[in-house]
Amino acid sequence: MFRLSRIVTLTALLSSAAMFSNALLASTPALEQAVNSPHRTAEFTKRDQYRNPAATLHFFEVTPQSTVVEVSPGAGWYTEILAPLLADQGKYYAAHFPANASGYGQRSRAAFLEKLAADPRYAKVQVTEFAPTPGVTIAPAGSADVVLTFRNLHNWYIAGGEDAMLTAFTHFYTALKPGGVLGVVEHRLPEAQSNTEWTRSGYMPQSLAVSLAEKAGFVLDSTSEINANPKDTADHPSGVWTLPPSLRLGDVDREKYLAIGESDRMTLKFRKPLN
């Protein structure tokens, strides 16, 4: 019985993988079209060379039919790609700062809502709430095919350490369907530097990100070097914000940091187990 159960499960997984592979191949032109849309903000498109959106979303198994939750979408960089891509056959949840946020969070959410209201292409975006604390709902439980978060782990770590990150991962796990994908992109700290004072640098050890995701119940499916930058040493006077686009040091060594480009980033694909 045990062997038969395993065979049935394996057969189901292989069948599911084959169907997904076909759907993903079919989605590639749609992804390219969304990324190359003339409606995207010009300043945003300049960062494509560092963020590699088409390849990244392809790796995270996003198709036009997906239900996707983007956590902490900020000013809407990925929203400009995901909302049109998912408008007809999929669903896009933007889990922004809570409605009762104050200060920066309040201003950021308000600007995001204003952006959505100004363009009918965003009419189907469903804005929810996220904070790395208990009691928020980023999407209905078990509804999402993919949950995405881009360069946010360090913020949660700075705010509340490992507990905040684990709470965040738990929210993602709850929102995903069994077999669903969690896609994480984050500024990567070399493991050799994990014994330094890195906690406010904006970088994160990949081993820590993986261990906390696994503690929340995820399985690491695969990793990619799509967003790697070997020029980045992750050791800068003002942390990751020394590099573009922030260039926090202003004109000090500006050309040096422009030559490095944006940060070296881990790209991790986790999966919620089927049972």
Tab-separated table of C-alpha atoms in Angstrom:
chain	number	residue	atom	x	y	z
A	1	MET	CA	0.000	0.000	0.000
A	2	PHE	CA	2.804	2.366	0.916
A	3	ARG	CA	4.637	1.719	-2.344
A	4	LEU	CA	1.432	2.084	-4.355
A	5	SER	CA	0.663	5.379	-2.635
A	6	ARG	CA	4.118	6.654	-3.476
A	7	ILE	CA	3.761	5.570	-7.100
A	8	VAL	CA	0.375	7.319	-7.408
A	9	THR	CA	1.763	10.473	-5.816
A	10	LEU	CA	4.827	10.451	-8.088
A	11	THR	CA	2.647	9.920	-11.160
A	12	ALA	CA	0.445	12.847	-10.145
A	13	LEU	CA	3.476	15.052	-9.617
A	14	LEU	CA	4.972	14.169	-12.988
A	15	SER	CA	1.654	14.789	-14.724
A	16	SER	CA	1.281	18.106	-12.958
A	17	ALA	CA	4.849	19.078	-13.864
A	18	ALA	CA	4.259	18.234	-17.526
A	19	MET	CA	1.069	20.313	-17.654
A	20	PHE	CA	2.818	23.194	-15.938
A	21	SER	CA	5.771	22.984	-18.333
A	22	ASN	CA	3.433	23.367	-21.298
A	23	ALA	CA	1.630	26.299	-19.654
A	24	LEU	CA	4.916	28.002	-18.821
A	25	LEU	CA	6.222	27.686	-22.361
A	26	ALA	CA	2.975	29.184	-23.632
A	27	SER	CA	3.266	32.084	-21.194
A	28	THR	CA	6.699	33.261	-22.308
A	29	PRO	CA	5.482	35.562	-25.124
A	30	ALA	CA	2.941	37.084	-22.746
A	31	LEU	CA	5.663	37.739	-20.187
A	32	GLU	CA	7.884	39.345	-22.782
A	33	GLN	CA	4.978	41.478	-23.972
A	34	ALA	CA	4.228	42.657	-20.433
A	35	VAL	CA	7.884	43.478	-19.759
A	36	ASN	CA	8.290	45.309	-23.075
A	37	SER	CA	5.078	47.299	-22.751
A	38	PRO	CA	5.438	50.983	-23.724
A	39	HIS	CA	3.155	51.827	-20.805
A	40	ARG	CA	5.800	51.021	-18.204
A	41	THR	CA	7.464	53.944	-16.426
A	42	ALA	CA	10.661	54.875	-18.264
A	43	GLU	CA	12.706	55.095	-15.077
A	44	PHE	CA	11.543	51.627	-14.110
A	45	THR	CA	12.598	50.025	-17.372
A	46	LYS	CA	16.150	51.302	-16.905
A	47	ARG	CA	16.477	48.830	-14.042
A	48	ASP	CA	15.538	45.795	-16.123
A	49	GLN	CA	19.246	45.071	-16.706
A	50	TYR	CA	19.587	44.409	-12.958
A	51	ARG	CA	16.147	43.008	-12.137
A	52	ASN	CA	15.714	40.759	-15.195
A	53	PRO	CA	11.923	40.659	-14.821
A	54	ALA	CA	11.035	38.302	-17.677
A	55	ALA	CA	13.571	35.652	-16.675
A	56	THR	CA	12.781	36.075	-12.977
A	57	LEU	CA	9.012	35.694	-13.355
A	58	HIS	CA	9.543	32.758	-15.717
A	59	PHE	CA	11.744	31.077	-13.102
A	60	PHE	CA	9.046	31.641	-10.476
A	61	GLU	CA	6.502	29.899	-12.732
A	62	VAL	CA	4.223	32.911	-13.250
A	63	THR	CA	1.782	32.447	-16.133
A	64	PRO	CA	-1.119	34.648	-17.315
A	65	GLN	CA	-3.462	32.205	-15.547
A	66	SER	CA	-1.716	32.435	-12.163
A	67	THR	CA	-3.086	33.848	-8.951
A	68	VAL	CA	-0.146	35.903	-7.727
A	69	VAL	CA	0.442	37.768	-4.469
A	70	GLU	CA	3.188	40.366	-4.509
A	71	VAL	CA	4.259	41.267	-0.990
A	72	SER	CA	5.300	44.864	-0.346
A	73	PRO	CA	5.032	46.111	-3.958
A	74	GLY	CA	6.357	49.559	-3.035
A	75	ALA	CA	5.915	52.066	-5.852
A	76	GLY	CA	4.621	49.369	-8.201
A	77	TRP	CA	7.682	48.391	-10.212
A	78	TYR	CA	6.493	44.825	-10.689
A	79	THR	CA	2.845	45.899	-10.583
A	80	GLU	CA	3.313	47.504	-13.994
A	81	ILE	CA	4.219	44.059	-15.352
A	82	LEU	CA	2.076	41.729	-13.274
A	83	ALA	CA	-1.248	43.589	-13.316
A	84	PRO	CA	-1.611	43.644	-17.132
A	85	LEU	CA	-0.193	40.131	-17.439
A	86	LEU	CA	-2.784	38.679	-15.040
A	87	ALA	CA	-5.743	40.930	-15.824
A	88	ASP	CA	-7.617	38.619	-18.219
A	89	GLN	CA	-7.103	35.104	-16.904
A	90	GLY	CA	-5.293	35.399	-13.585
A	91	LYS	CA	-5.503	37.382	-10.375
A	92	TYR	CA	-3.087	39.824	-8.771
A	93	TYR	CA	-3.036	40.681	-5.078
A	94	ALA	CA	-0.812	43.573	-4.007
A	95	ALA	CA	-0.145	43.150	-0.289
A	96	HIS	CA	0.922	46.676	0.648
A	97	PHE	CA	1.392	48.442	3.970
A	98	PRO	CA	-1.670	48.189	6.237
A	99	ALA	CA	-4.346	50.867	5.870
A	100	ASN	CA	-3.581	52.082	9.391
A	101	ALA	CA	0.157	52.467	8.732
A	102	SER	CA	1.783	55.739	9.687
A	103	GLY	CA	4.710	57.755	8.373
A	104	TYR	CA	6.479	56.240	5.366
A	105	GLY	CA	4.103	53.286	5.214
A	106	GLN	CA	1.084	55.547	5.012
A	107	ARG	CA	2.632	57.706	2.294
A	108	SER	CA	3.792	54.699	0.285
A	109	ARG	CA	0.375	53.015	0.356
A	110	ALA	CA	-1.386	56.262	-0.569
A	111	ALA	CA	0.924	56.818	-3.553
A	112	PHE	CA	0.378	53.236	-4.691
A	113	LEU	CA	-3.410	53.553	-4.508
A	114	GLU	CA	-3.211	56.823	-6.419
A	115	LYS	CA	-1.161	55.085	-9.116
A	116	LEU	CA	-3.762	52.346	-9.456
A	117	ALA	CA	-6.689	54.771	-9.587
A	118	ALA	CA	-5.079	56.794	-12.381
A	119	ASP	CA	-4.837	53.921	-14.874
A	120	PRO	CA	-7.672	51.564	-15.906
A	121	ARG	CA	-5.123	48.830	-16.624
A	122	TYR	CA	-4.921	48.372	-12.854
A	123	ALA	CA	-8.674	48.136	-12.295
A	124	LYS	CA	-8.528	44.452	-11.307
A	125	VAL	CA	-5.665	44.756	-8.817
A	126	GLN	CA	-6.789	43.624	-5.377
A	127	VAL	CA	-4.964	45.563	-2.668
A	128	THR	CA	-4.548	43.698	0.611
A	129	GLU	CA	-2.323	44.262	3.624
A	130	PHE	CA	0.987	42.916	4.823
A	131	ALA	CA	3.165	43.420	7.860
A	132	PRO	CA	5.589	40.893	9.402
A	133	THR	CA	3.245	40.588	12.396
A	134	PRO	CA	0.355	38.259	13.249
A	135	GLY	CA	-3.180	39.094	12.196
A	136	VAL	CA	-2.856	40.198	8.562
A	137	THR	CA	-4.237	38.466	5.475
A	138	ILE	CA	-2.356	38.881	2.205
A	139	ALA	CA	-4.839	36.741	0.246
A	140	PRO	CA	-7.481	34.111	0.999
A	141	ALA	CA	-5.924	31.016	2.536
A	142	GLY	CA	-4.872	28.438	-0.028
A	143	SER	CA	-5.716	30.658	-2.998
A	144	ALA	CA	-2.356	31.670	-4.484
A	145	ASP	CA	-0.301	29.857	-7.085
A	146	VAL	CA	2.668	32.144	-6.505
A	147	VAL	CA	3.737	34.529	-3.736
A	148	LEU	CA	6.525	36.949	-4.657
A	149	THR	CA	8.711	39.233	-2.603
A	150	PHE	CA	11.527	41.357	-3.991
A	151	ARG	CA	14.324	42.756	-1.793
A	152	ASN	CA	12.234	42.904	1.388
A	153	LEU	CA	13.713	40.314	3.751
A	154	HIS	CA	16.314	42.719	5.114
A	155	ASN	CA	13.609	45.235	6.039
A	156	TRP	CA	11.744	42.653	8.094
A	157	TYR	CA	14.956	41.456	9.692
A	158	ILE	CA	15.932	44.993	10.641
A	159	ALA	CA	12.437	45.587	12.057
A	160	GLY	CA	12.037	42.399	14.056
A	161	GLY	CA	14.821	39.895	13.497
A	162	GLU	CA	14.208	36.236	12.790
A	163	ASP	CA	10.784	36.270	14.470
A	164	ALA	CA	9.479	38.862	12.010
A	165	MET	CA	10.872	36.955	9.044
A	166	LEU	CA	9.368	33.688	10.250
A	167	THR	CA	5.989	35.394	10.709
A	168	ALA	CA	6.230	36.737	7.156
A	169	PHE	CA	7.023	33.300	5.743
A	170	THR	CA	4.084	31.862	7.678
A	171	HIS	CA	1.730	34.372	6.016
A	172	PHE	CA	3.076	33.310	2.621
A	173	TYR	CA	2.629	29.637	3.444
A	174	THR	CA	-0.988	30.211	4.485
A	175	ALA	CA	-1.859	32.076	1.274
A	176	LEU	CA	-0.390	29.469	-1.081
A	177	LYS	CA	-2.095	26.438	-2.519
A	178	PRO	CA	-0.390	23.087	-1.857
A	179	GLY	CA	2.373	22.871	-4.455
A	180	GLY	CA	2.440	26.659	-4.832
A	181	VAL	CA	5.619	28.672	-5.297
A	182	LEU	CA	7.229	31.261	-3.060
A	183	GLY	CA	9.649	33.405	-5.074
A	184	VAL	CA	12.254	35.393	-3.150
A	185	VAL	CA	14.785	37.878	-4.488
A	186	GLU	CA	17.074	39.477	-1.901
A	187	HIS	CA	20.390	41.303	-1.596
A	188	ARG	CA	22.874	38.508	-0.882
A	189	LEU	CA	25.517	38.624	1.819
A	190	PRO	CA	28.493	36.315	1.194
A	191	GLU	CA	28.424	33.536	3.780
A	192	ALA	CA	31.981	34.440	4.790
A	193	GLN	CA	30.685	37.797	6.005
A	194	SER	CA	27.922	36.400	8.194
A	195	ASN	CA	30.061	36.845	11.309
A	196	THR	CA	30.404	40.593	10.679
A	197	GLU	CA	28.059	43.434	11.655
A	198	TRP	CA	25.857	42.916	8.615
A	199	THR	CA	22.415	43.195	10.190
A	200	ARG	CA	21.726	46.741	8.997
A	201	SER	CA	23.605	46.520	5.718
A	202	GLY	CA	20.547	45.648	3.646
A	203	TYR	CA	22.114	42.285	2.773
A	204	MET	CA	21.033	38.842	3.978
A	205	PRO	CA	22.871	35.491	4.158
A	206	GLN	CA	21.206	33.061	1.786
A	207	SER	CA	21.551	30.267	4.349
A	208	LEU	CA	19.469	32.259	6.852
A	209	ALA	CA	16.729	32.988	4.327
A	210	VAL	CA	16.540	29.309	3.402
A	211	SER	CA	16.531	28.044	6.988
A	212	LEU	CA	13.696	30.365	8.055
A	213	ALA	CA	11.588	29.524	4.995
A	214	GLU	CA	12.089	25.829	5.723
A	215	LYS	CA	11.177	26.395	9.360
A	216	ALA	CA	7.864	27.850	8.147
A	217	GLY	CA	7.230	24.644	6.210
A	218	PHE	CA	8.615	25.428	2.743
A	219	VAL	CA	10.889	23.214	0.694
A	220	LEU	CA	13.668	24.816	-1.346
A	221	ASP	CA	12.849	23.856	-4.927
A	222	SER	CA	15.705	25.546	-6.781
A	223	THR	CA	17.953	28.573	-6.938
A	224	SER	CA	19.049	30.773	-9.813
A	225	GLU	CA	21.846	33.204	-10.557
A	226	ILE	CA	19.582	35.322	-12.800
A	227	ASN	CA	20.084	38.339	-10.548
A	228	ALA	CA	23.668	37.729	-9.495
A	229	ASN	CA	26.284	40.487	-9.689
A	230	PRO	CA	29.835	39.233	-9.021
A	231	LYS	CA	31.117	42.828	-8.945
A	232	ASP	CA	29.273	43.465	-5.687
A	233	THR	CA	31.342	42.699	-2.567
A	234	ALA	CA	28.428	43.515	-0.199
A	235	ASP	CA	30.887	45.548	1.868
A	236	HIS	CA	30.148	49.239	1.357
A	237	PRO	CA	30.214	52.302	3.648
A	238	SER	CA	26.429	52.745	3.595
A	239	GLY	CA	25.460	49.160	2.980
A	240	VAL	CA	23.490	48.208	-0.107
A	241	TRP	CA	22.265	51.797	-0.380
A	242	THR	CA	25.786	52.814	-1.398
A	243	LEU	CA	25.065	51.266	-4.788
A	244	PRO	CA	22.610	52.491	-7.414
A	245	PRO	CA	19.848	53.408	-7.507
A	246	SER	CA	20.219	54.969	-4.020
A	247	LEU	CA	23.862	56.144	-4.307
A	248	ARG	CA	23.653	57.344	-0.729
A	249	LEU	CA	27.200	58.769	-0.761
A	250	GLY	CA	26.255	61.236	-3.479
A	251	ASP	CA	29.255	62.198	-5.570
A	252	VAL	CA	31.763	60.328	-3.388
A	253	ASP	CA	33.155	57.492	-5.547
A	254	ARG	CA	30.026	57.780	-7.671
A	255	GLU	CA	31.589	56.354	-10.819
A	256	LYS	CA	33.004	53.427	-8.865
A	257	TYR	CA	29.569	52.445	-7.563
A	258	LEU	CA	27.877	53.024	-10.898
A	259	ALA	CA	30.418	50.655	-12.431
A	260	ILE	CA	29.473	47.984	-9.884
A	261	GLY	CA	25.787	48.413	-10.601
A	262	GLU	CA	22.960	47.195	-8.403
A	263	SER	CA	23.446	44.562	-5.725
A	264	ASP	CA	24.250	40.883	-6.016
A	265	ARG	CA	20.960	39.069	-5.398
A	266	MET	CA	19.893	35.584	-4.462
A	267	THR	CA	16.904	34.224	-6.380
A	268	LEU	CA	15.206	31.421	-4.476
A	269	LYS	CA	12.215	29.296	-5.423
A	270	PHE	CA	10.468	27.542	-2.567
A	271	ARG	CA	7.460	25.271	-2.746
A	272	LYS	CA	4.639	24.531	-0.333
A	273	PRO	CA	4.443	20.743	-0.010
A	274	LEU	CA	1.424	18.980	-1.504
A	275	ASN	CA	0.569	17.526	1.918
